PDB file of C-alpha atoms and ligand atoms in Angstrom:
ATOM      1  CA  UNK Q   1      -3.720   1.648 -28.406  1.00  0.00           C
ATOM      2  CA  UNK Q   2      -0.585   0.861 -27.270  1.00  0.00           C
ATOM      3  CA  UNK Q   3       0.517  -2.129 -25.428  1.00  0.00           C
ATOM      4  CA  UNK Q   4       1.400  -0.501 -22.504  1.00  0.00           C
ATOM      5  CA  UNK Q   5      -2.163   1.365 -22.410  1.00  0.00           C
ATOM      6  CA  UNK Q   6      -3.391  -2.250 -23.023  1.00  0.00           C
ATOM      7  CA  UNK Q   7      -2.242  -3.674 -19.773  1.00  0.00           C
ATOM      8  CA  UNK Q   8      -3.451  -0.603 -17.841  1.00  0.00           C
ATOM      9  CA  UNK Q   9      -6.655  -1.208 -18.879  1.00  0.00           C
ATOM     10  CA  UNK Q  10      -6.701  -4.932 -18.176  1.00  0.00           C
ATOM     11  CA  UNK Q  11      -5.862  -4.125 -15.120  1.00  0.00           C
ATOM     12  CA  UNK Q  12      -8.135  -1.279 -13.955  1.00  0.00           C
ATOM     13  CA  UNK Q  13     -10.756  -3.081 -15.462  1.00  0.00           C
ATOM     14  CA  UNK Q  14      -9.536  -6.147 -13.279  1.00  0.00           C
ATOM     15  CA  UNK Q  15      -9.621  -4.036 -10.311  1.00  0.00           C
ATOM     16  CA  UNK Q  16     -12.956  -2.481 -10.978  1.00  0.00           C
ATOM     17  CA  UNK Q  17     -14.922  -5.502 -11.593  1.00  0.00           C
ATOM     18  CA  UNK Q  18     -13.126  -7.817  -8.420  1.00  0.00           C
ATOM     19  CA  UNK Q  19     -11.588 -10.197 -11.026  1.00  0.00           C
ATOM     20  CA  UNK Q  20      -8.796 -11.802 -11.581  1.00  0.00           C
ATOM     21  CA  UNK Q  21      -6.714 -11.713 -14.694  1.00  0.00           C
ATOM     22  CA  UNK Q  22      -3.695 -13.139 -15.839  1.00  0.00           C
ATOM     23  CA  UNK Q  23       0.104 -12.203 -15.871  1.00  0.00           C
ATOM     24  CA  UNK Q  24       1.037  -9.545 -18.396  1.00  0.00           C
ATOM     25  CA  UNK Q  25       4.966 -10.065 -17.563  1.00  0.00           C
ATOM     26  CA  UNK Q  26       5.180 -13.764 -15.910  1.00  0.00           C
ATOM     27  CA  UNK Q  27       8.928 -13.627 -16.678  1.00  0.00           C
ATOM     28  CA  UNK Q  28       9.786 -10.320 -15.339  1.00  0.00           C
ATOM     29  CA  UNK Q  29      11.458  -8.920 -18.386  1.00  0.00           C
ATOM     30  CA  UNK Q  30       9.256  -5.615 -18.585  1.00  0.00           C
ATOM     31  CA  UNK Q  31      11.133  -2.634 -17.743  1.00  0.00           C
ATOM     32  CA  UNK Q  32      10.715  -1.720 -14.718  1.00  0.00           C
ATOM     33  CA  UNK Q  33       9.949   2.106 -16.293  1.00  0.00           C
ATOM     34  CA  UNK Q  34       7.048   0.705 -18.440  1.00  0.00           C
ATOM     35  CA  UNK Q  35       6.265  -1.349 -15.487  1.00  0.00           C
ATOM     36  CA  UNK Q  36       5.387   2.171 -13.573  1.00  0.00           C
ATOM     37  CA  UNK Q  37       4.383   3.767 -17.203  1.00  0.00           C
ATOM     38  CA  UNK Q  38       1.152   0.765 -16.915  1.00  0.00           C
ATOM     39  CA  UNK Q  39       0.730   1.798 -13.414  1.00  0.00           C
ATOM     40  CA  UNK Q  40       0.425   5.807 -14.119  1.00  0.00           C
ATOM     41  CA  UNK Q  41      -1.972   4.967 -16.586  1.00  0.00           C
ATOM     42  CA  UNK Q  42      -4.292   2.831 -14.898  1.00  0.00           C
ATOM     43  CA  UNK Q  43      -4.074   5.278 -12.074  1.00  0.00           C
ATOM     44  CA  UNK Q  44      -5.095   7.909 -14.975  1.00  0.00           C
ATOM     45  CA  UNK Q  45      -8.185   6.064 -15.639  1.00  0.00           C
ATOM     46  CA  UNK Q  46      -9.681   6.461 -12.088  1.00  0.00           C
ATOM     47  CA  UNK Q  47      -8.730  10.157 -11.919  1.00  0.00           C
ATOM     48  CA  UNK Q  48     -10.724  10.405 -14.892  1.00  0.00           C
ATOM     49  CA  UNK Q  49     -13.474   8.594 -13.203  1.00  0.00           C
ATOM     50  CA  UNK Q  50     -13.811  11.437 -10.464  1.00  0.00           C
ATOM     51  CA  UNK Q  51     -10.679   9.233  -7.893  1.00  0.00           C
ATOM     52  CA  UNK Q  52      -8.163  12.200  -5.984  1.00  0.00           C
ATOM     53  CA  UNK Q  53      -4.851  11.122  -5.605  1.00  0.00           C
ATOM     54  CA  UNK Q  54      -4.065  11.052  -1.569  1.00  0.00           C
ATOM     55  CA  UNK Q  55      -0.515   9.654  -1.435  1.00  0.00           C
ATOM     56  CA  UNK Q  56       1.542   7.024  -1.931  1.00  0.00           C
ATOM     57  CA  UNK Q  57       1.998   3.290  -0.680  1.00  0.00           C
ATOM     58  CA  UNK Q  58       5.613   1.726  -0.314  1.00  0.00           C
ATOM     59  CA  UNK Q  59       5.970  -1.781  -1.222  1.00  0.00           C
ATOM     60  CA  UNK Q  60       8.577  -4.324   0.124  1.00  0.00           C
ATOM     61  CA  UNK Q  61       9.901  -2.159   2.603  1.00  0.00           C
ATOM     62  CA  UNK Q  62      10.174  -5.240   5.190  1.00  0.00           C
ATOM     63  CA  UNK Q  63      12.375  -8.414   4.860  1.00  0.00           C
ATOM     64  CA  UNK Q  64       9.274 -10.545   6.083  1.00  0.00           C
ATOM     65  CA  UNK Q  65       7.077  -9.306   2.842  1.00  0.00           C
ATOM     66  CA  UNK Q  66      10.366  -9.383   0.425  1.00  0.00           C
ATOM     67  CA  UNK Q  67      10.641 -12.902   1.509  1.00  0.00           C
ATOM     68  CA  UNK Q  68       6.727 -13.629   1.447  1.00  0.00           C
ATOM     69  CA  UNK Q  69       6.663 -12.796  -1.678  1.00  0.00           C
ATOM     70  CA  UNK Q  70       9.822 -13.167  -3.461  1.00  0.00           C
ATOM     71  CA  UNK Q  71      10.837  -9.808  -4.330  1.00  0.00           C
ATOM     72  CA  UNK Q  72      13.884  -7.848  -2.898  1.00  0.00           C
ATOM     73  CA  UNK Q  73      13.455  -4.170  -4.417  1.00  0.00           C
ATOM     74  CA  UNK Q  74      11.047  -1.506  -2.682  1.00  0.00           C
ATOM     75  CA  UNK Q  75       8.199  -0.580  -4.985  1.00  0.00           C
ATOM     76  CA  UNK Q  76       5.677   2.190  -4.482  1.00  0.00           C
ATOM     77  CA  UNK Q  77       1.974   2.614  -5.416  1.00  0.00           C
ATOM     78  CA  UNK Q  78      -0.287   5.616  -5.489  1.00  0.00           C
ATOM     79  CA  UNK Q  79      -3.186   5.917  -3.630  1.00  0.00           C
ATOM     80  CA  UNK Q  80      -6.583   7.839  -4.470  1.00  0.00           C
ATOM     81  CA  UNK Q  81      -9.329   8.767  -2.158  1.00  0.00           C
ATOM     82  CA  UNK Q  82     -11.758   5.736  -2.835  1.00  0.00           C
ATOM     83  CA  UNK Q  83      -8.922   3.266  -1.268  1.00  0.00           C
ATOM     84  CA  UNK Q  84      -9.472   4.723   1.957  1.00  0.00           C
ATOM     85  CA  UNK Q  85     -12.081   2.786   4.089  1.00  0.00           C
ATOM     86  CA  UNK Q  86     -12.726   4.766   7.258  1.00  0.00           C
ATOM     87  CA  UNK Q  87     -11.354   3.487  10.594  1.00  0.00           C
ATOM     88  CA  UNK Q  88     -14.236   0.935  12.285  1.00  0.00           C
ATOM     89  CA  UNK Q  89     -16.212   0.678   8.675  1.00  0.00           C
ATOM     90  CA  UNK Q  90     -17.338  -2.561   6.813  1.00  0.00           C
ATOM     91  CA  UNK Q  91     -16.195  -3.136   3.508  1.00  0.00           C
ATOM     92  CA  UNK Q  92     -18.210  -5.472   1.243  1.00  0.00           C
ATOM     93  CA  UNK Q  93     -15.684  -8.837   0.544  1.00  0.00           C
ATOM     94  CA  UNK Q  94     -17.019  -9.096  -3.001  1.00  0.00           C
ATOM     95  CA  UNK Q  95     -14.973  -5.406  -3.348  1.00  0.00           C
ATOM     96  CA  UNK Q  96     -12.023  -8.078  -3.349  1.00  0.00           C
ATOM     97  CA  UNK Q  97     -10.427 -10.626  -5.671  1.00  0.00           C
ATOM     98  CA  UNK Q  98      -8.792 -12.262  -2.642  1.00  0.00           C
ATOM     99  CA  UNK Q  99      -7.388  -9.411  -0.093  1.00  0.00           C
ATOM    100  CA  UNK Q 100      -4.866  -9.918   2.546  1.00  0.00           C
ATOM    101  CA  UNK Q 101      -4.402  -7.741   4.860  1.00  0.00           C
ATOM    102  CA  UNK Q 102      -1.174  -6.075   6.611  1.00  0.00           C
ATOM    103  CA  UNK Q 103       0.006  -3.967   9.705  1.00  0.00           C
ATOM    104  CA  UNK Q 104       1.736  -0.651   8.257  1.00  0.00           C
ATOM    105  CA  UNK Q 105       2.660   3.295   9.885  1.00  0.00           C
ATOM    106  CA  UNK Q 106       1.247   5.965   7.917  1.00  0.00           C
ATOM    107  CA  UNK Q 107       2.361   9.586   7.935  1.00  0.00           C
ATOM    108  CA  UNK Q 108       0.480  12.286   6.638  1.00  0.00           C
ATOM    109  CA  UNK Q 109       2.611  15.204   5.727  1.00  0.00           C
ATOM    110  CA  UNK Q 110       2.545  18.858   6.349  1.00  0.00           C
ATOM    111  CA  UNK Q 111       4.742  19.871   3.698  1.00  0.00           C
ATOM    112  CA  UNK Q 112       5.747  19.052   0.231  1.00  0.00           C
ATOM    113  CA  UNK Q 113       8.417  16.572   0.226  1.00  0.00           C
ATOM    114  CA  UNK Q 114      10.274  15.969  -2.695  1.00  0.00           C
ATOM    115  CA  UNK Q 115      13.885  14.420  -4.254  1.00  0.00           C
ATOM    116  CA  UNK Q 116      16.579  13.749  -2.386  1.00  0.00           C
ATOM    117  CA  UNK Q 117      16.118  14.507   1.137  1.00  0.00           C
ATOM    118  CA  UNK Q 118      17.910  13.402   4.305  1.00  0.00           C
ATOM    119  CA  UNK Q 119      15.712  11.786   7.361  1.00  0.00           C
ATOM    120  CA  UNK Q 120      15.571  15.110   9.545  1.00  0.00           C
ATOM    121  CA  UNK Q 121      13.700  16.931   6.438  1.00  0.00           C
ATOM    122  CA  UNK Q 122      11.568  14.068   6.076  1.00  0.00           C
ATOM    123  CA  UNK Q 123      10.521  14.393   9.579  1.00  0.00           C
ATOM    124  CA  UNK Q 124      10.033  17.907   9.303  1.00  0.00           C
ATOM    125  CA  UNK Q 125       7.261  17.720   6.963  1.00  0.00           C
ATOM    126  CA  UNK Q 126       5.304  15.064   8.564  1.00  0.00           C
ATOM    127  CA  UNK Q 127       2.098  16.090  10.709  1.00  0.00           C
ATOM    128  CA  UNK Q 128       1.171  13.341  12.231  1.00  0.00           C
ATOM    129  CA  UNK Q 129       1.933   9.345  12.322  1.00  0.00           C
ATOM    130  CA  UNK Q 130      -0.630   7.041  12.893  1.00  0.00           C
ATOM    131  CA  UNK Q 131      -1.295   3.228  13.014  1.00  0.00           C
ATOM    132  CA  UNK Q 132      -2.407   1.437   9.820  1.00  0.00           C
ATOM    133  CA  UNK Q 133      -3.725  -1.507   7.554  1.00  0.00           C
ATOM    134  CA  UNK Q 134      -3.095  -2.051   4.197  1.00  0.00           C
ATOM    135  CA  UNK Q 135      -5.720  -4.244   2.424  1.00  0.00           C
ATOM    136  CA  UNK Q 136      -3.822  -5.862  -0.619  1.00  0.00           C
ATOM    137  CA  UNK Q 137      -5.522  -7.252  -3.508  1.00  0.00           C
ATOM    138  CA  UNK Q 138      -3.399  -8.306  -6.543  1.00  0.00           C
ATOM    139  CA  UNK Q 139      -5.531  -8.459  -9.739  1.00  0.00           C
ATOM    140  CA  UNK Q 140      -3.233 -11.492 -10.944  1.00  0.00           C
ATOM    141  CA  UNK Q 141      -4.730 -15.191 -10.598  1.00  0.00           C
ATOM    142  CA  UNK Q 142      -2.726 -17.232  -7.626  1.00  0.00           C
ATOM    143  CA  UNK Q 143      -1.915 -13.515  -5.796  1.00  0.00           C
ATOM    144  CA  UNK Q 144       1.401 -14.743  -8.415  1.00  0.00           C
ATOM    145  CA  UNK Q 145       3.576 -11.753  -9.838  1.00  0.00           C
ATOM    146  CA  UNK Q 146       7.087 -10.791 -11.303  1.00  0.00           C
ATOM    147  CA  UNK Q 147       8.212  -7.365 -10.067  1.00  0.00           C
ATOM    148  CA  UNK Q 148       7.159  -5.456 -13.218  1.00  0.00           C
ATOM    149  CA  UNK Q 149       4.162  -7.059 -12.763  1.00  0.00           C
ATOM    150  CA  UNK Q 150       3.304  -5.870  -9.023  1.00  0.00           C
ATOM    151  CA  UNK Q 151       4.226  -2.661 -10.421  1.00  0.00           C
ATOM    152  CA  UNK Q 152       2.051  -2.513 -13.133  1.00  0.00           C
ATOM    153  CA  UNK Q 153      -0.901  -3.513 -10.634  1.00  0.00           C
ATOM    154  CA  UNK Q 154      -0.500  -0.604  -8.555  1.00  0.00           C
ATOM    155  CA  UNK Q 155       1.977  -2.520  -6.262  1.00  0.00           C
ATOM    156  CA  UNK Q 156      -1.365  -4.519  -5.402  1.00  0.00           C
ATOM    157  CA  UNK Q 157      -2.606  -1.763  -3.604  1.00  0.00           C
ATOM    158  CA  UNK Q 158      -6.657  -2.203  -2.819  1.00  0.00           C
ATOM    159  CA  UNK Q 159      -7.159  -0.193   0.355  1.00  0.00           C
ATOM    160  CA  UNK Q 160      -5.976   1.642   3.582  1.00  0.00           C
ATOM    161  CA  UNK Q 161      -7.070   2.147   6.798  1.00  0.00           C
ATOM    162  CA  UNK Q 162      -5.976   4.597   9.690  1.00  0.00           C
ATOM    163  CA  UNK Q 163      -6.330   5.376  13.303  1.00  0.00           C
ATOM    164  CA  UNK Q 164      -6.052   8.439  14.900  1.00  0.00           C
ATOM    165  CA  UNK Q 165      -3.729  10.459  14.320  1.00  0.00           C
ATOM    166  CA  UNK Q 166      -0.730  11.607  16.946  1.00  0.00           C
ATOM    167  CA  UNK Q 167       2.345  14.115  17.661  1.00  0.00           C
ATOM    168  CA  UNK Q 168       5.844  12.715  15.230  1.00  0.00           C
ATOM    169  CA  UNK Q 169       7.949  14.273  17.915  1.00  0.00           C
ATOM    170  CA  UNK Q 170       8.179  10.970  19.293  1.00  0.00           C
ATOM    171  CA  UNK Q 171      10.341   8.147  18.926  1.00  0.00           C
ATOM    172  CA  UNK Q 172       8.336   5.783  16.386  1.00  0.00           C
ATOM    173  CA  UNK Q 173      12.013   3.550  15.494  1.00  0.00           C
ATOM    174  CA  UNK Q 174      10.946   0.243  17.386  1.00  0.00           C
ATOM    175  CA  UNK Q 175       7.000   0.443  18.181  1.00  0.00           C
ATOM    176  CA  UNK Q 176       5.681  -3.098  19.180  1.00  0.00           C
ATOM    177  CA  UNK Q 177       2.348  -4.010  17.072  1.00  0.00           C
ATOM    178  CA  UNK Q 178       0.036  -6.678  16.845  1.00  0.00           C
ATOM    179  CA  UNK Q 179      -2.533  -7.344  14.044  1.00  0.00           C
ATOM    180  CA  UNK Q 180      -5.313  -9.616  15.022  1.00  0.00           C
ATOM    181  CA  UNK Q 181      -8.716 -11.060  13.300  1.00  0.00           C
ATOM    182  CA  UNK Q 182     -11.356 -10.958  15.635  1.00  0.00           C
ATOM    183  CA  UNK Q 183      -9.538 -10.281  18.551  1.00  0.00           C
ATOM    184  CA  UNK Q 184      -7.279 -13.296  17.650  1.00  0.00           C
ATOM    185  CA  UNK Q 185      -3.506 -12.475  17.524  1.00  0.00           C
ATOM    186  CA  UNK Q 186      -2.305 -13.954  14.039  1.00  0.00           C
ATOM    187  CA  UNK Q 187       0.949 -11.602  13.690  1.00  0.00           C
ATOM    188  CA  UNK Q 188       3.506  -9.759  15.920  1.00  0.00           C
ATOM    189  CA  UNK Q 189       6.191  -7.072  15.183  1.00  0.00           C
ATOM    190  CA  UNK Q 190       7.649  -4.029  15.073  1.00  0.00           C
ATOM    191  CA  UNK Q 191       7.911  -0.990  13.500  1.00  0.00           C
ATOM    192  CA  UNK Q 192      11.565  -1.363  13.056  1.00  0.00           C
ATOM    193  CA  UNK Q 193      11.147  -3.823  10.288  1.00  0.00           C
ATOM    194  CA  UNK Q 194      10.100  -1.028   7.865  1.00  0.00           C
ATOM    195  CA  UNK Q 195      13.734  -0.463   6.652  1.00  0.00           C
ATOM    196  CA  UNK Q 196      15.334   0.090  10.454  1.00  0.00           C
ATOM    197  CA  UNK Q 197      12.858   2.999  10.867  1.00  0.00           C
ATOM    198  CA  UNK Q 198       9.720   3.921   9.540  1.00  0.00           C
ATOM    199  CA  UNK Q 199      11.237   7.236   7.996  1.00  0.00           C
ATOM    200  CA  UNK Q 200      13.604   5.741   5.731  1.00  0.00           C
ATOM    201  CA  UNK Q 201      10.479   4.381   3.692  1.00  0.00           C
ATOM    202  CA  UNK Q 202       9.270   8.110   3.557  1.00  0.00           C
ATOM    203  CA  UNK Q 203      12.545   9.113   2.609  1.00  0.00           C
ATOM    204  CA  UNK Q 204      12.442   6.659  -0.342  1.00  0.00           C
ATOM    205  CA  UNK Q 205       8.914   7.890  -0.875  1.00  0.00           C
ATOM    206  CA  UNK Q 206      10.126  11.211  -1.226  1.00  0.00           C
ATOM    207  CA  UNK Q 207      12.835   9.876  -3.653  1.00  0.00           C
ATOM    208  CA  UNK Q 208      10.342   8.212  -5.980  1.00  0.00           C
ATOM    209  CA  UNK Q 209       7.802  10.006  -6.203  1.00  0.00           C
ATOM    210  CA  UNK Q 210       9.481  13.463  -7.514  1.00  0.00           C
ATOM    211  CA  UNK Q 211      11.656  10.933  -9.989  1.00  0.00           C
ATOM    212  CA  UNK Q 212       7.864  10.059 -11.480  1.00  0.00           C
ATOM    213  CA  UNK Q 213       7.256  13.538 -11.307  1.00  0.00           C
ATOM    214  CA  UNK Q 214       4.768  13.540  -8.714  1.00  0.00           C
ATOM    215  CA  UNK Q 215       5.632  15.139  -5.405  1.00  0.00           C
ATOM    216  CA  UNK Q 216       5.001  14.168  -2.216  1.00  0.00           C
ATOM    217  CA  UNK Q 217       2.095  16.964  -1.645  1.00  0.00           C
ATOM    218  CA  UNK Q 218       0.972  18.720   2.116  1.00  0.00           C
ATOM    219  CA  UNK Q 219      -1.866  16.588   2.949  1.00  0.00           C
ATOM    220  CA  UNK Q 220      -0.845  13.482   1.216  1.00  0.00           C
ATOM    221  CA  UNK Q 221      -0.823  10.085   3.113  1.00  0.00           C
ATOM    222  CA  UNK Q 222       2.179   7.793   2.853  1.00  0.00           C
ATOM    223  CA  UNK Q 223       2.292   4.083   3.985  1.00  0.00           C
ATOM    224  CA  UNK Q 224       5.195   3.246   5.161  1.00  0.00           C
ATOM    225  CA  UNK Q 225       4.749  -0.540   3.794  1.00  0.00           C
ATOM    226  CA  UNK Q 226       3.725  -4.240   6.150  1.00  0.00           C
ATOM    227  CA  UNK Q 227       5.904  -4.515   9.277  1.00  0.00           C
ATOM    228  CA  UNK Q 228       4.942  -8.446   9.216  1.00  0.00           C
ATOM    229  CA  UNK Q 229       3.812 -10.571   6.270  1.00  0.00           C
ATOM    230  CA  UNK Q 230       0.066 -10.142   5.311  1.00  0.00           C
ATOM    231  CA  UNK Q 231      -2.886 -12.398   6.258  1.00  0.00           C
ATOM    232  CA  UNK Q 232      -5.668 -13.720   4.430  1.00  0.00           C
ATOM    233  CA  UNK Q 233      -8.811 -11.702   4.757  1.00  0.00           C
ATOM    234  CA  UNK Q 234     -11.697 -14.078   4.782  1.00  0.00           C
ATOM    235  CA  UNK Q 235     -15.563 -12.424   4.912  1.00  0.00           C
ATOM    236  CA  UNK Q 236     -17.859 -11.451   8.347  1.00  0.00           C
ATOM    237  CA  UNK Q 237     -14.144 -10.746  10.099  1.00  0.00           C
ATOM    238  CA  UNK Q 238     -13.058  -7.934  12.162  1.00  0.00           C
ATOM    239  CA  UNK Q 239      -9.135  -7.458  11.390  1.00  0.00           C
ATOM    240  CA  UNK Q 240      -7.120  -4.680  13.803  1.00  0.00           C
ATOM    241  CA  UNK Q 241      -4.052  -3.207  14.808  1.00  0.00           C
ATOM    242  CA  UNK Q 242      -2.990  -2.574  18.032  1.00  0.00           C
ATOM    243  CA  UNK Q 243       0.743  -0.009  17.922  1.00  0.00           C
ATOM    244  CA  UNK Q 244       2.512   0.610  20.885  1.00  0.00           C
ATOM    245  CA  UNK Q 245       1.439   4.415  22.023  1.00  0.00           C
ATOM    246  CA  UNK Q 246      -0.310   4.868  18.949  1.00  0.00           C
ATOM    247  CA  UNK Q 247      -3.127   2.843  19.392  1.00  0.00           C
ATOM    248  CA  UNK Q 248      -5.790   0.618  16.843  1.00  0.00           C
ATOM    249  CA  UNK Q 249      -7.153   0.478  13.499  1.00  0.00           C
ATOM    250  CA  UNK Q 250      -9.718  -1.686  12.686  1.00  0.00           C
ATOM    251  CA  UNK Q 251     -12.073  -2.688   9.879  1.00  0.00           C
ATOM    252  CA  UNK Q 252     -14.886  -5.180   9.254  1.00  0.00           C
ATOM    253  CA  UNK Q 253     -15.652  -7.444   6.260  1.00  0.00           C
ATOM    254  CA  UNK Q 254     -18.833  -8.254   5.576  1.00  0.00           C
ATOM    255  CA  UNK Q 255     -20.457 -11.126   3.097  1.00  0.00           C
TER     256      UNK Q 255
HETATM  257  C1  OOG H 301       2.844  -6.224  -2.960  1.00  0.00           C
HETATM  258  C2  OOG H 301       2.691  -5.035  -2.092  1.00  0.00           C
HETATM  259  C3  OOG H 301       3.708  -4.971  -0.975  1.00  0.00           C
HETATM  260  C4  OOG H 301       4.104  -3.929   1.319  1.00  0.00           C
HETATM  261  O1  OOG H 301       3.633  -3.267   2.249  1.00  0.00           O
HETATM  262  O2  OOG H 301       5.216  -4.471   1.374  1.00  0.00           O
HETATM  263  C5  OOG H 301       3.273  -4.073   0.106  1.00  0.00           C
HETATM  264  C6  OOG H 301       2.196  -7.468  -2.390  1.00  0.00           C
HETATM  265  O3  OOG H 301       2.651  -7.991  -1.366  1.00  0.00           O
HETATM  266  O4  OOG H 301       1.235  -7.938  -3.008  1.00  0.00           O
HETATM  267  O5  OOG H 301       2.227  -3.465   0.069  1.00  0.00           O
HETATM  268 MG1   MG H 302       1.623  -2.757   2.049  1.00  0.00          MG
END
């Protein structure tokens, strides 16, 4: 097996059982194309397990998560169907190796989207926007990565959850949010800090995923990546979004 197949495995396995593992690139001198190469593969290995691919996750789309955690280039992650925990549903913490938890946009799209494409396309093929909360969960001890290595893991991708869906025709630039644990406030944004507008991350998305020769499909989700650094997730909370016009998206954790 090669060494590449080696670390996909590691880390699906990582994933599957709620474990931690350690580093496979602590100095960050994978290429960033094997990097991806791990993360196809592990992806591979729930498809074959009976997991539908659904979309695509953006990574590091926001100065406040660049700066959380140290790493300046936009990564993406794929997403399958069993990463998607309905909106209002309890997910069992011991799912988790330590999630946090982070206000995002989602589109759906109701087009293929693929290459290079300019913002007004992008907008064109998008059905609906909603509000959204990425659960994160790197499989590396410490929540500690390089950049291959957040790649390899799937860009730390764990789960997604979305409210209801509404009209794009709307101007979604600069939409206030607040994400809050139990009816607590614990962060405050905007929609804006996805790259100046949300649609610049599906552009990107767009970009990336036809370069990996996977196309953005009709009926695939995208998240559009955290608007405001992630929170710990800590079990028997309720964690929500509230989005300007859009509305909320909530999940429980239970014990
Ligand atoms: C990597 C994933 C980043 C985002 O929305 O920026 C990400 C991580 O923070 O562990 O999902
Ligand atoms: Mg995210």
């Amino acid at each position: 097996m090669s060494q590449l197949l080696e670390f996909a495995t590691l880390l699906d396995e990582a994933a599957q059982s709620a474990s931690a593992t350690a580093q496979i690139d602590p100095e960050g001198k994978m290429p960033l194309a094997d990097a991806y190469a791990v993360q196809a593969a592990s992806i591979q290995r729930r498809v074959e397990r009976g997991e539908r691919r659904v979309g695509v996750k953006m990574g590091f789309t926001s100065r406040a998560k660049m700066i959380q955690m140290g790493i300046g280039d936009v990564i993406w992650g794929r997403l399958t169907h069993s990463m998607q925990v309905e909106e209002g549903a309890s997910v069992p913490f011991s799912r988790f190796v330590h999630p946090r938890v982070e206000p995002e946009l989602a589109f759906v799209l109701k087009k293929p989207l693929a290459g290079d494409v300019t913002a007004v396309e992008a907008l064109a093929a998008v059905e609906a926007i909603a509000p959204a909360l990425e659960i994160i969960d790197s499989r590396y001890q410490d929540f500690k990565f390089s950049l291959p290595d957040v790649v390899a893991d799937n860009a730390s991708s764990s789960g997604f959850v979305v409210g209801a869906w509404s009209d794009p025709c709307q101007d979604f630039s600069n939409l206030g949010l607040v994400m809050s644990v139990d009816g607590r406030p614990v962060q405050v944004g905007s929609t804006a800090a996805i790259l100046g507008h949300p649609l610049r991350s599906l552009v990107a998305a767009a970009r990336l995923s036809a370069a990996a020769g996977e196309p953005l499909q009709a009926g695939w989700i995208v998240m559009a990546g955290g608007a405001t650094p992630a929170e710990w997730i800590e079990p028997g909370r309720y964690v929500s979004v509230d989005m300007e016009r859009l509305g909320c998206a909530g999940f429980h954790v239970h014990p």
